[in-house]
Amino acid sequence: MHNSSRRGFMGKAFGAVAGVGVVGSLVAMKKTWDPLPSVKAAGFTTLDMSIYPEGELITEKWRGKPIFVLKKTAEMVASQTESQKARDVVVGDSHFMIAIGLCTHLGCIPGYNAAEKSFLCACHGGQFNWAGEVTKVPPPRGFDIPPFKIEGNKMILGEAGPEYQAMKDSGVTL
Amino acid sequence: MAHFTKATSVKDWLNQRLAIEKVEKVMASEYWIPKNINFLWAMGMVLAITFTLLLVSGIFLLMYYQPDVKDAFYSVNYTIMRDVDFGWLWRHIHGVAASVVFLIIYIHMFTGIYYGSYKKGREMIWISGMLLFVTFSAEAFSGYMLPWGQMSYWAGMVITNIFSLGGLHMDGLVEWIRGDYVPAQAFLTRFFMLHVLLLPLAIMGLIGLHFAALRIPHVNNQDGEEIDFDAESKKYLAGDKAGSKVMRFANDFMSKDMMVVGIYLIFFFYLVFFQYGFALDPVNFDPADGLKTPAHIYPEWYFLWSYEILRPFSVNIGLMAFGFAQVIFMLLPWLDRSPNAVPASRRGAFSIWFWLLLIDMIVLTAMGKLPPEGIFSTIGLVAALAFIVLWIALPFITMNEKKA
């Protein structure tokens, strides 16, 4: 009896030491898999918004992802619905569609059809319009908008400015 | 210390220290296999051989492969394929074996389902086998990343995105798995580690468990007959080899096994030398480009059926259906409510269920390869729903099965 309670104590003592070790190791392993500081630091891209031609889709790169930049034509701006206006990004007096160019379903890059002014994802058939809204499933929502901050004619991707924050708060983007 | 005597031979010396004779008996000459089996019982050995081919060819590939996003593509397509003498051989063996191993796994699985080899007492064989299927799938996927071509990159993108779990938006988890916002250097190196170390270790451990799970219930037979292995093996050892229902694993069963393996290897190396193209996707001969998605993304043929279950639905329902397809096979020993361990042909409604499931999975596989348009979308949707309905129906159709 005396012995077994000693063994019980030793078992519990080892269990406590091992438990601390396991928790510590798991924390270290989790953190080791996190994106490196250099990866995170490279997560900012500055775009000069004055150089884009109207009505043409330009693809930029931010955090390895394609960023769609479409400077809207006067007709596009005039025809915008309320929900399309909510996604509209205004720099100076130009209107833009800015979006992460990945299908919100599983992340393929939809192709842009300039004649129809719409996007089609070849992977699973999802479609989006020129304003970035989803028009055909499976994608669950329109294009995500990258965090951006407007400074004069420049746009910094990766930093959340007040315009972006407003879109996020109103649920226009995730 | 135990008592040792002067050895009379090398064998005796080893016997005193390692009990090699006893080990040989336990593992081979007195490990009993039923006689009433057919060539489908050789698939386990075929798989063991295929795994060995993957391991050996992988070791040689590993000596020249560079897990670096700048060099990976060229180390595979230039160094290994052109510079290294016989480098092409190891790559073709590795690629063909990775594909063929799934064909054999599916045959092995459906043999088990057909003959009821997952029933009472054999559940652990089934579960360890399904765990092997899961780890082999992870091994195949991680290996597919390594040449860092367009299909590697975009398969990596799409499959890791599944971990955002649709409406739950767990993008942080996806970035954690990748170690970056998109598949990049951290992603390639960690999947390289998984492919060459962690997953093969897990597979070898699971193979050990799979074999161990066989020992007590023993291998099933063509009639699902319950054999008294003690009595039958005594009969065999007493000299009545013809009257006994069992035979030795080695060399009796092994000789038949290796005959099948021989035929398989001729077929296998025919593929390696003359038909390797099916295992190497042409799209993957373009280097990875994060700014260009290939026109059609599809997985290798062995994942098509589960991919097709994901595809026809909206994102959340699709993921639930996909998750269902991944785990449901594991539960087979409990979803089949009938105690009859006999071939499906003698089990009435279950026989229909078996063939419907097999046909449905072939249809799903075919539809998964085709673009999701028009009639193919519809057939895919129907086949995906049929898969779910079949599994939900299984407990009900087996509950009232008559004793065979």
Coordinates of C-alpha atoms in Angstrom, one line a residue:
Chain A
M1 CA 0.0 0.0 0.0
H2 CA 2.8 2.3 1.1
N3 CA 4.7 1.4 -2.1
S4 CA 1.8 1.8 -4.5
S5 CA 1.0 5.3 -3.2
R6 CA 4.6 6.2 -3.7
R7 CA 4.5 4.8 -7.2
G8 CA 1.2 6.7 -7.8
F9 CA 3.0 9.9 -6.7
M10 CA 5.9 9.2 -9.0
G11 CA 3.5 8.6 -11.9
K12 CA 1.7 11.8 -11.3
A13 CA 5.0 13.7 -10.9
F14 CA 6.2 12.4 -14.2
G15 CA 2.8 13.1 -15.8
A16 CA 3.1 16.8 -14.7
V17 CA 6.6 17.1 -16.1
A18 CA 5.6 15.4 -19.3
G19 CA 2.5 17.6 -19.6
V20 CA 4.5 20.8 -19.4
G21 CA 6.9 19.4 -21.9
V22 CA 4.1 18.4 -24.4
V23 CA 2.4 21.8 -24.1
G24 CA 5.7 23.6 -24.6
S25 CA 6.7 21.4 -27.6
L26 CA 3.3 22.0 -29.2
V27 CA 3.6 25.7 -28.9
A28 CA 7.1 25.6 -30.4
M29 CA 6.0 23.4 -33.2
K30 CA 3.0 25.6 -34.0
K31 CA 5.1 28.7 -34.0
T32 CA 7.7 27.1 -36.2
W33 CA 5.1 26.6 -38.9
D34 CA 4.0 30.2 -38.8
P35 CA 4.9 32.4 -41.7
L36 CA 8.4 33.9 -41.2
P37 CA 8.9 37.6 -40.3
S38 CA 10.5 38.1 -43.7
V39 CA 7.4 36.7 -45.4
K40 CA 5.2 39.0 -43.4
A41 CA 7.4 42.0 -43.9
A42 CA 7.3 41.5 -47.7
G43 CA 3.5 41.7 -47.5
F44 CA 3.2 45.4 -48.7
T45 CA 3.0 46.7 -52.2
T46 CA 2.7 50.3 -53.4
L47 CA 0.8 51.0 -56.6
D48 CA 0.8 54.3 -58.5
M49 CA -2.9 54.7 -59.4
S50 CA -2.4 57.4 -62.0
I51 CA -0.9 55.1 -64.6
Y52 CA -3.8 52.8 -65.3
P53 CA -5.7 53.0 -68.6
E54 CA -9.5 53.1 -68.5
G55 CA -11.5 49.9 -69.0
E56 CA -8.5 47.6 -69.1
L57 CA -7.8 44.9 -66.5
I58 CA -4.3 45.0 -65.1
T59 CA -3.0 42.3 -62.8
E60 CA -0.6 43.3 -60.1
K61 CA 1.1 41.1 -57.5
W62 CA 0.7 41.3 -53.7
R63 CA 1.8 38.6 -51.2
G64 CA 2.2 36.3 -54.2
K65 CA -1.4 36.7 -55.1
P66 CA -2.7 38.4 -58.3
I67 CA -4.5 41.7 -57.7
F68 CA -7.0 42.9 -60.3
V69 CA -7.0 46.6 -61.0
L70 CA -9.7 47.9 -63.3
K71 CA -10.1 51.6 -63.8
K72 CA -13.7 52.0 -64.6
T73 CA -15.0 53.8 -67.7
A74 CA -17.5 56.7 -67.4
E75 CA -20.3 54.4 -68.5
M76 CA -19.4 51.8 -65.8
V77 CA -19.3 54.5 -63.1
A78 CA -22.7 55.9 -64.3
S79 CA -24.3 52.5 -64.4
Q80 CA -23.2 51.3 -60.9
T81 CA -25.9 49.9 -58.6
E82 CA -25.8 50.6 -54.8
S83 CA -24.0 47.3 -54.1
Q84 CA -21.5 48.0 -56.8
K85 CA -20.9 51.5 -55.4
A86 CA -20.1 49.9 -52.1
R87 CA -17.2 48.1 -53.6
D88 CA -16.0 51.1 -55.6
V89 CA -12.6 52.4 -54.7
V90 CA -12.1 56.1 -55.5
V91 CA -8.6 57.6 -55.8
G92 CA -8.6 61.3 -56.8
D93 CA -11.5 61.4 -59.3
S94 CA -10.9 58.0 -60.8
H95 CA -13.0 54.9 -59.9
F96 CA -11.4 51.5 -59.5
M97 CA -12.3 47.9 -59.0
I98 CA -9.6 46.5 -56.8
A99 CA -9.7 42.9 -55.8
I100 CA -7.7 39.8 -55.0
G101 CA -7.8 38.0 -58.3
L102 CA -8.6 34.6 -56.8
C103 CA -11.9 32.9 -57.0
T104 CA -13.5 32.9 -53.5
H105 CA -14.4 29.2 -54.0
L106 CA -11.0 27.5 -53.9
G107 CA -8.6 30.1 -55.2
C108 CA -8.1 29.7 -58.9
I109 CA -7.5 32.8 -61.0
P110 CA -10.6 33.7 -63.0
G111 CA -10.0 34.8 -66.6
Y112 CA -11.3 38.2 -67.8
N113 CA -13.5 38.4 -70.9
A114 CA -13.0 42.0 -72.1
A115 CA -15.9 41.9 -74.5
E116 CA -18.4 40.7 -71.9
K117 CA -16.7 42.6 -69.1
S118 CA -16.9 39.6 -66.8
F119 CA -14.7 36.9 -65.1
L120 CA -15.0 33.2 -65.5
C121 CA -13.2 30.7 -63.3
A122 CA -12.2 27.6 -65.3
C123 CA -11.8 25.4 -62.2
H124 CA -15.4 25.1 -61.1
G125 CA -17.3 27.5 -63.4
G126 CA -17.8 30.4 -61.1
Q127 CA -18.5 33.9 -62.6
F128 CA -18.0 37.5 -61.5
N129 CA -19.0 40.8 -63.1
W130 CA -16.7 43.8 -63.7
A131 CA -17.5 45.3 -60.3
G132 CA -16.2 42.1 -58.6
E133 CA -19.6 40.7 -57.6
V134 CA -20.3 37.0 -58.0
T135 CA -22.9 36.2 -60.7
K136 CA -22.7 32.4 -60.7
V137 CA -21.9 29.8 -57.9
P138 CA -20.0 27.9 -56.5
P139 CA -18.1 31.0 -55.2
P140 CA -19.9 32.0 -52.0
R141 CA -19.2 35.8 -52.4
G142 CA -17.7 38.4 -54.7
F143 CA -13.9 39.0 -55.0
D144 CA -12.2 39.7 -51.7
I145 CA -10.7 43.2 -51.5
P146 CA -7.1 43.4 -50.2
P147 CA -6.4 45.8 -47.3
F148 CA -5.5 49.1 -48.9
K149 CA -4.6 52.6 -47.8
I150 CA -4.9 55.6 -50.2
E151 CA -2.1 58.3 -50.0
G152 CA -2.6 60.9 -52.7
N153 CA -2.2 59.0 -56.0
K154 CA -0.6 56.0 -54.3
M155 CA -2.2 53.0 -52.9
I156 CA -0.5 50.8 -50.3
L157 CA -1.7 47.2 -50.3
G158 CA -1.4 45.3 -47.0
E159 CA -2.2 48.3 -44.8
A160 CA -5.8 49.0 -43.8
G161 CA -6.9 52.6 -44.5
P162 CA -10.2 54.2 -43.4
E163 CA -11.9 53.4 -46.8
Y164 CA -10.9 49.7 -46.5
Q165 CA -12.0 49.6 -42.9
A166 CA -15.4 51.0 -43.8
M167 CA -15.8 48.2 -46.4
K168 CA -14.8 45.6 -44.0
D169 CA -17.1 46.9 -41.3
S170 CA -20.1 47.0 -43.7
G171 CA -19.4 43.4 -44.8
V172 CA -18.5 44.3 -48.4
T173 CA -15.3 42.2 -48.1
L174 CA -14.1 39.8 -45.5
Chain B
M1 CA 21.9 -13.5 -16.6
A2 CA 20.3 -16.2 -18.7
H3 CA 22.3 -19.3 -19.3
F4 CA 24.2 -19.6 -22.6
T5 CA 26.1 -22.7 -23.8
K6 CA 28.9 -23.0 -26.3
A7 CA 27.4 -22.7 -29.7
T8 CA 27.4 -25.6 -32.1
S9 CA 26.8 -23.5 -35.2
V10 CA 26.2 -19.9 -36.3
K11 CA 22.6 -20.7 -36.3
D12 CA 22.7 -22.1 -32.8
W13 CA 24.7 -19.0 -31.7
L14 CA 22.0 -16.7 -33.1
N15 CA 19.2 -18.9 -31.8
Q16 CA 20.5 -18.6 -28.3
R17 CA 20.5 -14.8 -28.6
L18 CA 17.7 -14.0 -31.0
A19 CA 15.5 -17.1 -31.1
I20 CA 15.6 -16.9 -34.9
E21 CA 13.9 -20.3 -35.3
K22 CA 11.0 -19.3 -33.2
V23 CA 10.7 -16.0 -35.0
E24 CA 10.8 -17.8 -38.3
K25 CA 8.0 -20.1 -37.2
V26 CA 5.8 -17.2 -35.8
M27 CA 6.3 -15.0 -38.8
A28 CA 6.3 -17.5 -41.7
S29 CA 6.3 -21.3 -41.5
E30 CA 3.6 -21.5 -38.8
Y31 CA 1.6 -18.5 -39.7
W32 CA -1.4 -20.1 -41.1
I33 CA -3.3 -19.1 -44.2
P34 CA -6.6 -20.6 -45.4
K35 CA -6.4 -22.7 -48.6
N36 CA -9.7 -21.5 -49.9
I37 CA -8.6 -18.2 -51.4
N38 CA -7.9 -16.8 -54.9
F39 CA -5.5 -14.4 -56.6
L40 CA -7.2 -11.3 -55.0
W41 CA -5.6 -12.4 -51.7
A42 CA -2.2 -11.6 -53.2
M43 CA -3.0 -7.8 -53.4
G44 CA -1.4 -7.2 -50.0
M45 CA 1.9 -8.6 -51.2
V46 CA 1.5 -6.7 -54.4
L47 CA 1.1 -3.5 -52.4
A48 CA 4.1 -4.3 -50.2
I49 CA 6.2 -4.8 -53.3
T50 CA 4.9 -1.5 -54.8
F51 CA 5.6 0.4 -51.6
T52 CA 9.2 -1.0 -51.8
L53 CA 9.5 0.2 -55.4
L54 CA 8.4 3.6 -54.3
L55 CA 10.8 3.6 -51.4
V56 CA 13.8 2.6 -53.5
S57 CA 13.1 4.8 -56.4
G58 CA 12.4 7.7 -54.0
I59 CA 15.8 7.2 -52.3
F60 CA 17.5 7.7 -55.7
L61 CA 15.4 10.7 -56.6
L62 CA 16.2 12.2 -53.2
M63 CA 19.9 12.3 -54.1
Y64 CA 19.4 14.9 -56.8
Y65 CA 16.1 16.6 -56.0
Q66 CA 16.4 20.3 -54.7
P67 CA 13.5 21.4 -52.5
D68 CA 13.9 25.1 -53.5
V69 CA 11.3 27.0 -55.5
K70 CA 14.0 28.3 -57.9
D71 CA 15.6 24.9 -58.5
A72 CA 13.0 22.2 -57.9
F73 CA 11.5 22.2 -61.4
Y74 CA 14.9 22.0 -63.1
S75 CA 16.3 19.5 -60.6
V76 CA 13.5 17.1 -61.6
N77 CA 13.0 17.9 -65.3
Y78 CA 16.6 18.6 -66.2
T79 CA 19.0 17.1 -63.7
I80 CA 17.1 13.9 -62.9
M81 CA 15.6 13.4 -66.4
R82 CA 18.7 14.3 -68.5
D83 CA 21.9 14.5 -66.5
V84 CA 21.6 11.6 -64.1
D85 CA 22.3 8.2 -65.7
F86 CA 19.0 6.2 -65.4
G87 CA 17.5 9.2 -63.5
W88 CA 14.4 8.8 -65.9
L89 CA 14.0 5.2 -64.7
W90 CA 13.7 6.2 -61.0
R91 CA 11.3 9.0 -61.9
H92 CA 9.1 6.8 -64.1
I93 CA 9.1 4.0 -61.5
H94 CA 8.1 6.5 -58.8
G95 CA 5.4 8.2 -60.9
V96 CA 3.9 5.0 -62.3
A97 CA 4.0 3.3 -58.9
A98 CA 2.3 6.2 -57.2
S99 CA -0.5 5.9 -59.6
V100 CA -0.7 2.1 -59.8
V101 CA -0.5 1.7 -56.0
F102 CA -3.9 3.4 -55.8
L103 CA -5.4 1.0 -58.4
I104 CA -4.2 -1.9 -56.2
I105 CA -5.4 -0.3 -53.0
Y106 CA -8.9 0.1 -54.5
I107 CA -8.9 -3.5 -55.7
H108 CA -7.7 -4.6 -52.2
M109 CA -10.4 -2.5 -50.6
F110 CA -13.3 -3.7 -52.8
T111 CA -12.1 -7.3 -52.3
G112 CA -12.4 -6.7 -48.6
I113 CA -15.9 -5.2 -49.0
Y114 CA -17.0 -8.0 -51.4
Y115 CA -16.0 -10.9 -49.1
G116 CA -17.0 -9.2 -45.8
S117 CA -13.4 -9.1 -44.5
Y118 CA -14.1 -6.2 -42.2
K119 CA -16.7 -8.0 -40.1
K120 CA -16.6 -9.0 -36.4
G121 CA -13.1 -9.6 -35.2
R122 CA -11.5 -8.0 -38.3
E123 CA -12.5 -4.4 -37.7
M124 CA -9.0 -3.3 -36.8
I125 CA -7.7 -4.7 -40.2
W126 CA -10.3 -2.5 -41.9
I127 CA -9.5 0.6 -39.8
S128 CA -5.7 0.3 -40.1
G129 CA -6.2 -0.2 -43.9
M130 CA -8.3 2.9 -44.2
L131 CA -5.8 4.9 -42.2
L132 CA -3.2 3.6 -44.7
F133 CA -5.4 4.9 -47.5
V134 CA -5.5 8.3 -45.8
T135 CA -1.8 8.5 -45.3
F136 CA -1.1 7.2 -48.8
S137 CA -3.4 10.0 -50.1
A138 CA -1.4 12.6 -48.1
E139 CA 1.8 11.1 -49.4
A140 CA 0.6 11.2 -53.0
F141 CA -0.5 14.8 -52.6
S142 CA 2.7 16.0 -50.9
G143 CA 4.8 14.2 -53.6
Y144 CA 2.8 15.9 -56.3
M145 CA 3.9 19.3 -55.0
L146 CA 7.6 18.5 -55.4
P147 CA 8.3 19.0 -59.1
W148 CA 6.8 22.6 -58.6
G149 CA 5.1 22.7 -61.9
Q150 CA 1.8 24.4 -62.7
M151 CA -0.3 21.5 -61.5
S152 CA 1.8 21.2 -58.3
Y153 CA 1.3 24.9 -57.5
W154 CA -2.4 25.1 -58.3
A155 CA -3.3 21.7 -56.7
G156 CA -1.4 23.0 -53.6
M157 CA -3.4 26.3 -53.7
V158 CA -6.8 24.6 -54.1
I159 CA -6.3 21.8 -51.6
T160 CA -4.8 23.9 -48.9
N161 CA -7.8 26.3 -49.4
I162 CA -10.1 23.5 -48.4
F163 CA -8.8 24.0 -44.8
S164 CA -10.4 27.4 -44.7
L165 CA -13.5 25.2 -44.3
G166 CA -15.7 27.4 -46.5
G167 CA -18.0 29.6 -44.5
L168 CA -15.8 29.3 -41.4
H169 CA -13.2 31.5 -43.2
M170 CA -10.2 30.0 -41.4
D171 CA -7.7 31.8 -43.6
G172 CA -5.2 32.0 -40.7
L173 CA -5.1 28.2 -40.7
V174 CA -4.5 28.0 -44.4
E175 CA -1.6 30.5 -44.1
W176 CA -0.2 28.5 -41.2
I177 CA -0.3 25.3 -43.2
R178 CA 1.5 27.1 -46.1
G179 CA 3.8 29.2 -44.0
D180 CA 3.0 32.0 -46.4
Y181 CA 0.1 33.8 -48.0
V182 CA 0.4 31.5 -51.1
P183 CA 2.3 28.3 -51.7
A184 CA 5.9 29.4 -51.7
Q185 CA 9.3 28.3 -50.3
A186 CA 8.1 27.5 -46.8
F187 CA 5.3 25.4 -48.3
L188 CA 7.6 23.5 -50.6
T189 CA 10.1 22.7 -48.0
R190 CA 7.6 21.5 -45.4
F191 CA 5.7 19.3 -47.9
F192 CA 9.1 17.9 -48.9
M193 CA 9.7 17.0 -45.3
L194 CA 6.3 15.4 -45.0
H195 CA 6.8 13.5 -48.2
V196 CA 10.2 12.1 -47.5
L197 CA 10.1 11.6 -43.7
L198 CA 7.0 12.0 -41.6
L199 CA 4.4 10.4 -43.8
P200 CA 6.6 7.4 -44.9
L201 CA 7.3 6.8 -41.2
A202 CA 3.6 6.9 -40.5
I203 CA 2.9 4.6 -43.4
M204 CA 5.5 2.1 -42.2
G205 CA 4.1 2.2 -38.7
L206 CA 0.6 1.6 -40.0
I207 CA 1.7 -1.3 -42.2
G208 CA 3.0 -2.9 -39.0
L209 CA -0.3 -2.3 -37.4
H210 CA -2.2 -3.6 -40.4
F211 CA -0.2 -6.9 -40.3
A212 CA -0.5 -7.2 -36.6
A213 CA -4.3 -6.8 -36.9
L214 CA -4.3 -9.9 -39.1
R215 CA -2.7 -12.2 -36.7
I216 CA -5.5 -13.0 -34.3
P217 CA -8.5 -13.1 -36.6
H218 CA -6.4 -14.4 -39.5
V219 CA -7.0 -13.9 -43.2
N220 CA -10.6 -14.3 -44.4
N221 CA -11.4 -16.9 -47.1
Q222 CA -13.6 -17.2 -50.1
D223 CA -16.6 -18.5 -48.2
G224 CA -16.2 -16.4 -45.0
E225 CA -15.9 -19.8 -43.2
E226 CA -14.9 -19.7 -39.6
I227 CA -11.8 -21.9 -39.4
D228 CA -10.4 -23.4 -36.2
F229 CA -6.8 -22.5 -36.9
D230 CA -5.4 -24.5 -34.0
A231 CA -7.1 -27.7 -35.0
E232 CA -6.4 -27.3 -38.7
S233 CA -2.7 -26.4 -38.2
K234 CA -2.3 -29.5 -35.9
K235 CA -3.7 -31.6 -38.7
Y236 CA -1.3 -30.0 -41.1
L237 CA 1.7 -30.5 -38.8
A238 CA 0.7 -34.1 -38.2
G239 CA 1.1 -34.8 -41.9
D240 CA -2.4 -34.5 -43.2
K241 CA -1.6 -31.6 -45.5
A242 CA -4.4 -32.5 -48.0
G243 CA -7.1 -32.7 -45.3
S244 CA -6.1 -29.5 -43.5
K245 CA -8.0 -26.3 -44.4
V246 CA -4.8 -24.2 -43.9
M247 CA -1.3 -23.9 -45.3
R248 CA 1.9 -22.3 -44.2
F249 CA 2.5 -18.6 -45.0
A250 CA 5.9 -19.5 -46.3
N251 CA 6.6 -21.2 -48.5
D252 CA 3.1 -22.5 -49.4
F253 CA 1.2 -19.2 -49.7
M254 CA 4.2 -17.1 -50.6
S255 CA 4.9 -19.2 -53.7
K256 CA 1.4 -18.4 -55.0
D257 CA 1.7 -14.8 -53.9
M258 CA 5.0 -14.3 -55.7
M259 CA 3.5 -15.8 -58.8
V260 CA 0.9 -13.1 -58.9
V261 CA 3.6 -10.5 -58.0
G262 CA 5.7 -11.8 -61.0
I263 CA 2.8 -11.2 -63.4
Y264 CA 2.1 -7.8 -61.8
L265 CA 5.7 -6.8 -62.2
I266 CA 5.7 -7.6 -65.9
F267 CA 2.6 -5.3 -66.3
F268 CA 4.2 -2.7 -64.0
F269 CA 7.4 -2.4 -65.9
Y270 CA 5.6 -2.5 -69.2
L271 CA 3.9 0.7 -67.9
V272 CA 7.3 2.1 -66.7
F273 CA 9.0 1.6 -70.0
F274 CA 6.3 2.1 -72.6
Q275 CA 3.2 3.8 -71.0
Y276 CA 4.6 6.1 -68.3
G277 CA 2.9 9.1 -69.9
F278 CA -0.4 8.6 -68.0
A279 CA 1.3 9.2 -64.7
L280 CA 3.0 12.5 -65.8
D281 CA 0.5 15.4 -66.4
P282 CA 1.6 17.5 -69.4
V283 CA 0.5 20.7 -67.6
N284 CA 3.0 20.0 -64.8
F285 CA 5.8 20.4 -67.4
D286 CA 5.3 24.2 -67.1
P287 CA 7.1 25.7 -64.1
A288 CA 4.8 27.0 -61.3
D289 CA 3.4 30.4 -61.9
G290 CA 1.3 32.1 -59.2
L291 CA -0.2 34.6 -61.7
K292 CA -1.6 32.1 -64.2
T293 CA -4.1 29.3 -63.5
P294 CA -4.1 26.4 -66.0
A295 CA -7.4 26.1 -68.0
H296 CA -8.5 22.9 -66.2
I297 CA -7.4 21.8 -62.8
Y298 CA -8.1 18.2 -62.0
P299 CA -6.5 15.9 -59.5
E300 CA -4.9 12.6 -60.4
W301 CA -7.4 9.8 -61.3
Y302 CA -7.4 8.2 -57.8
F303 CA -8.8 11.4 -56.2
L304 CA -11.4 12.2 -58.9
W305 CA -14.3 10.4 -57.2
S306 CA -14.0 12.4 -54.0
Y307 CA -13.2 15.6 -56.0
E308 CA -16.5 15.1 -57.9
I309 CA -18.4 14.8 -54.7
L310 CA -17.0 18.3 -53.7
R311 CA -17.6 20.0 -57.0
P312 CA -21.4 20.1 -57.9
F313 CA -22.4 21.8 -54.6
S314 CA -22.1 25.3 -53.2
V315 CA -19.0 25.6 -51.1
N316 CA -20.2 24.7 -47.6
I317 CA -22.4 21.8 -48.7
G318 CA -19.7 20.6 -51.0
L319 CA -17.2 20.5 -48.2
M320 CA -19.6 18.6 -46.0
A321 CA -20.2 16.1 -48.7
F322 CA -16.5 15.8 -49.3
G323 CA -15.9 15.3 -45.5
F324 CA -18.6 12.6 -45.5
A325 CA -16.9 10.8 -48.4
Q326 CA -13.5 10.9 -46.6
V327 CA -14.7 9.3 -43.3
I328 CA -17.6 7.1 -44.3
F329 CA -15.5 4.1 -45.5
M330 CA -13.9 4.0 -42.1
L331 CA -17.3 3.3 -40.5
L332 CA -18.2 0.4 -42.8
P333 CA -17.9 -2.4 -40.1
W334 CA -20.6 -0.7 -38.1
L335 CA -22.8 0.6 -40.9
D336 CA -23.1 -3.0 -42.2
R337 CA -25.5 -4.4 -39.6
S338 CA -25.5 -7.9 -40.9
P339 CA -23.3 -10.5 -39.1
N340 CA -23.0 -12.5 -42.4
A341 CA -19.3 -12.8 -43.4
V342 CA -19.9 -14.3 -46.8
P343 CA -19.3 -13.1 -50.3
A344 CA -21.6 -10.3 -51.5
S345 CA -23.1 -12.6 -54.1
R346 CA -24.8 -14.6 -51.3
R347 CA -26.1 -11.5 -49.5
G348 CA -29.1 -10.4 -51.5
A349 CA -29.6 -6.7 -51.4
F350 CA -26.1 -6.1 -50.2
S351 CA -24.8 -7.6 -53.5
I352 CA -26.8 -4.9 -55.4
W353 CA -25.5 -2.2 -53.0
F354 CA -21.9 -3.4 -53.6
W355 CA -22.1 -3.2 -57.4
L356 CA -24.0 0.1 -57.3
L357 CA -21.3 1.6 -55.1
L358 CA -18.6 0.4 -57.4
I359 CA -20.3 1.7 -60.6
D360 CA -21.1 5.0 -58.8
M361 CA -17.5 5.5 -58.0
I362 CA -16.4 4.8 -61.5
V363 CA -19.0 7.3 -62.8
L364 CA -17.8 9.9 -60.3
T365 CA -14.2 9.3 -61.4
A366 CA -15.2 9.8 -65.1
M367 CA -17.2 13.0 -64.4
G368 CA -14.5 14.4 -62.2
K369 CA -12.1 14.4 -65.2
L370 CA -14.6 16.2 -67.5
P371 CA -15.2 19.9 -67.4
P372 CA -18.1 20.8 -65.2
E373 CA -20.5 21.8 -68.0
G374 CA -24.0 20.8 -69.2
I375 CA -24.9 17.1 -68.9
F376 CA -21.7 16.2 -67.2
S377 CA -22.5 18.6 -64.3
T378 CA -25.9 16.9 -64.0
I379 CA -24.5 13.3 -64.1
G380 CA -21.9 14.4 -61.5
L381 CA -24.5 15.8 -59.2
V382 CA -26.7 12.7 -59.4
A383 CA -23.7 10.4 -58.9
A384 CA -22.6 12.5 -55.9
L385 CA -26.1 12.3 -54.3
A386 CA -26.3 8.6 -55.1
F387 CA -23.0 8.0 -53.2
I388 CA -24.4 9.7 -50.1
V389 CA -27.8 7.9 -50.4
L390 CA -26.1 4.5 -50.8
W391 CA -24.1 4.9 -47.6
I392 CA -27.2 6.2 -45.6
A393 CA -29.2 3.2 -46.9
L394 CA -26.5 0.6 -46.0
P395 CA -27.6 0.1 -42.3
F396 CA -31.2 -0.4 -43.4
I397 CA -30.6 -2.8 -46.2
T398 CA -28.3 -5.0 -44.1
M399 CA -30.4 -4.9 -40.9
N400 CA -32.9 -7.4 -42.1
E401 CA -30.6 -9.6 -44.1
K402 CA -31.3 -13.3 -43.7
K403 CA -28.7 -15.5 -42.1
A404 CA -26.6 -16.9 -45.0

